């Protein structure tokens, strides 16, 4: 056999193996549920996220969880399979608190198409474990008893089982409050199992689930430290974040609670990776630079692969003075840190803005401004900082690193008691994409719904003749009267009351592509929307009203000569219905 033929045979074998699904099914016996994969019992030992897969596998995990299907899903499935990991494949569904109306036939049919396409594309991949239909889409007023929503979940679960008999179906809810569990029991008979995101209440979750009448097996789909919504506020109005070592205990108790329960199928620790949400370190099990924290070591031990060199510990980070300070005040925090193996340690001190905008719905946020010039001195025993002159809230981080990829982190919240001048916005790297292909972590979010938000539907993964790439943005206004619109914002859902936005100095234009479904649709587009009556307003405001064509057309705002020092809302659309519903499409929204 020639080398070329041998290579072709090998490639053929690999491709064949990748096209063969690995059957997964649910089994129940004497009140105990379990997953069975390839004929063997399978307990989920997972991480929520797609970062550092090799490290995750080394730590003893066997699965990851995703939240949506996009252009990178195939590559992620391949990468997970290469590491011997399975994937709970999430398919994003519209959220009630984002304006979704589950009594709208067009929305329901669009979701069916979206689910069908995802399942047919990936159902035979050997890394697929379960299908996750939505994530916390019930959050919103009346969501727990929204019969139309739960019936749609059941309809989608039934569709998936028809398309793919080899993998169970799951939907994911935020905790079990209200009547969510009874609603699912009543309206979702075709749903195989239930995913539940729980933090402070994770250790008591299964007891509460049973008391509410839950009978389906459960996956704990997110767990971690106390959420910022669960800790209350300290004397200056900020949320105190636990030290990384303290968080590890919450991971451990949550995992053990579900692993020991006869209805528990396993869990996904959150977040296997790092993101700015509430603070720079609240949920990340890894630091932005890749070091693992104590939560990783705890989970590795529980997953059966304890690490040989444990992460450092911060026993105490203290500031003896008042947390409310005068401009320019000197702060001298003290630190106590150690390493289990006695490894040499190094230190990093960081002072950052803390806007007290802790976000919503799991959105990642823009990283706040750092103040390196504030550090006078710092080492492993403590530091000395001079606080900025600007009033407002700040957060002081202490990072401790060993020489084996481990780290510990703690922080303090502080306040400068003085008038708050809008901080200088972070400078954007141009060109900046506002929308092109769907992404989990955009800079600006389409979160500002205006007018009749319940009649607005936006689909970022539309494949109906996109202008650029694989997807475009489909916008529907489903009523024949009234008006509505959506604003892209930073931070999400903020109308000028919180810091954010970007300094777009040097940008020449903001361009976008648009087309109408029928042609003639009148839509107003804006660059900058927040007025000077708000403390954090847009420094420039432009608008245009267009009558859209059926073919893709490129439009743009000329930005030369504009004050671009703070743009919080770089794009918005609004329309007034004229007797019938309207649909239009957007693509490649870029600031250059």
Short mmCIF file of C-alpha atoms in Angstrom, two decimals, residues 18 37 42 47 49-54 56-58 61-66 72-89 125-129 268:
data_model
loop_
_atom_site.label_atom_id
_atom_site.label_comp_id
_atom_site.label_asym_id
_atom_site.label_seq_id
_atom_site.Cartn_x
_atom_site.Cartn_y
_atom_site.Cartn_z
CA UNK A 18 -17.34 11.12 12.63
CA UNK A 37 -24.25 6.11 26.22
CA UNK A 42 -22.88 7.92 31.71
CA UNK A 47 -18.11 22.42 32.17
CA UNK A 49 -18.33 26.73 27.95
CA UNK A 50 -15.95 25.90 25.14
CA UNK A 51 -12.56 27.12 26.42
CA UNK A 52 -9.46 25.06 27.29
CA UNK A 53 -10.90 21.68 26.33
CA UNK A 54 -7.64 19.84 26.89
CA UNK A 56 -11.06 20.22 31.06
CA UNK A 57 -10.37 16.66 29.96
CA UNK A 58 -7.21 16.50 32.07
CA UNK A 61 -14.56 16.05 32.95
CA UNK A 62 -16.36 14.31 30.12
CA UNK A 63 -18.72 16.91 28.62
CA UNK A 64 -19.32 20.56 27.72
CA UNK A 65 -22.49 22.57 27.30
CA UNK A 66 -23.26 25.20 24.66
CA UNK A 72 -18.48 27.36 14.71
CA UNK A 73 -20.57 24.53 16.17
CA UNK A 74 -19.20 21.88 13.81
CA UNK A 75 -15.61 22.77 14.65
CA UNK A 76 -16.42 22.72 18.37
CA UNK A 77 -18.01 19.28 18.11
CA UNK A 78 -14.90 18.03 16.31
CA UNK A 79 -12.60 19.55 18.95
CA UNK A 80 -14.64 18.07 21.79
CA UNK A 81 -14.69 14.64 20.16
CA UNK A 82 -10.92 14.80 19.71
CA UNK A 83 -10.60 15.24 23.49
CA UNK A 84 -13.10 12.49 24.25
CA UNK A 85 -15.74 14.99 25.42
CA UNK A 86 -19.44 15.01 24.63
CA UNK A 87 -21.55 18.12 24.01
CA UNK A 88 -24.96 19.12 25.27
CA UNK A 89 -25.85 21.05 22.12
CA UNK A 125 -21.87 13.60 15.12
CA UNK A 126 -20.43 11.24 17.76
CA UNK A 127 -19.88 14.08 20.26
CA UNK A 128 -23.60 14.92 20.58
CA UNK A 129 -24.98 13.92 23.99
CA UNK A 268 -22.13 21.51 34.12
#
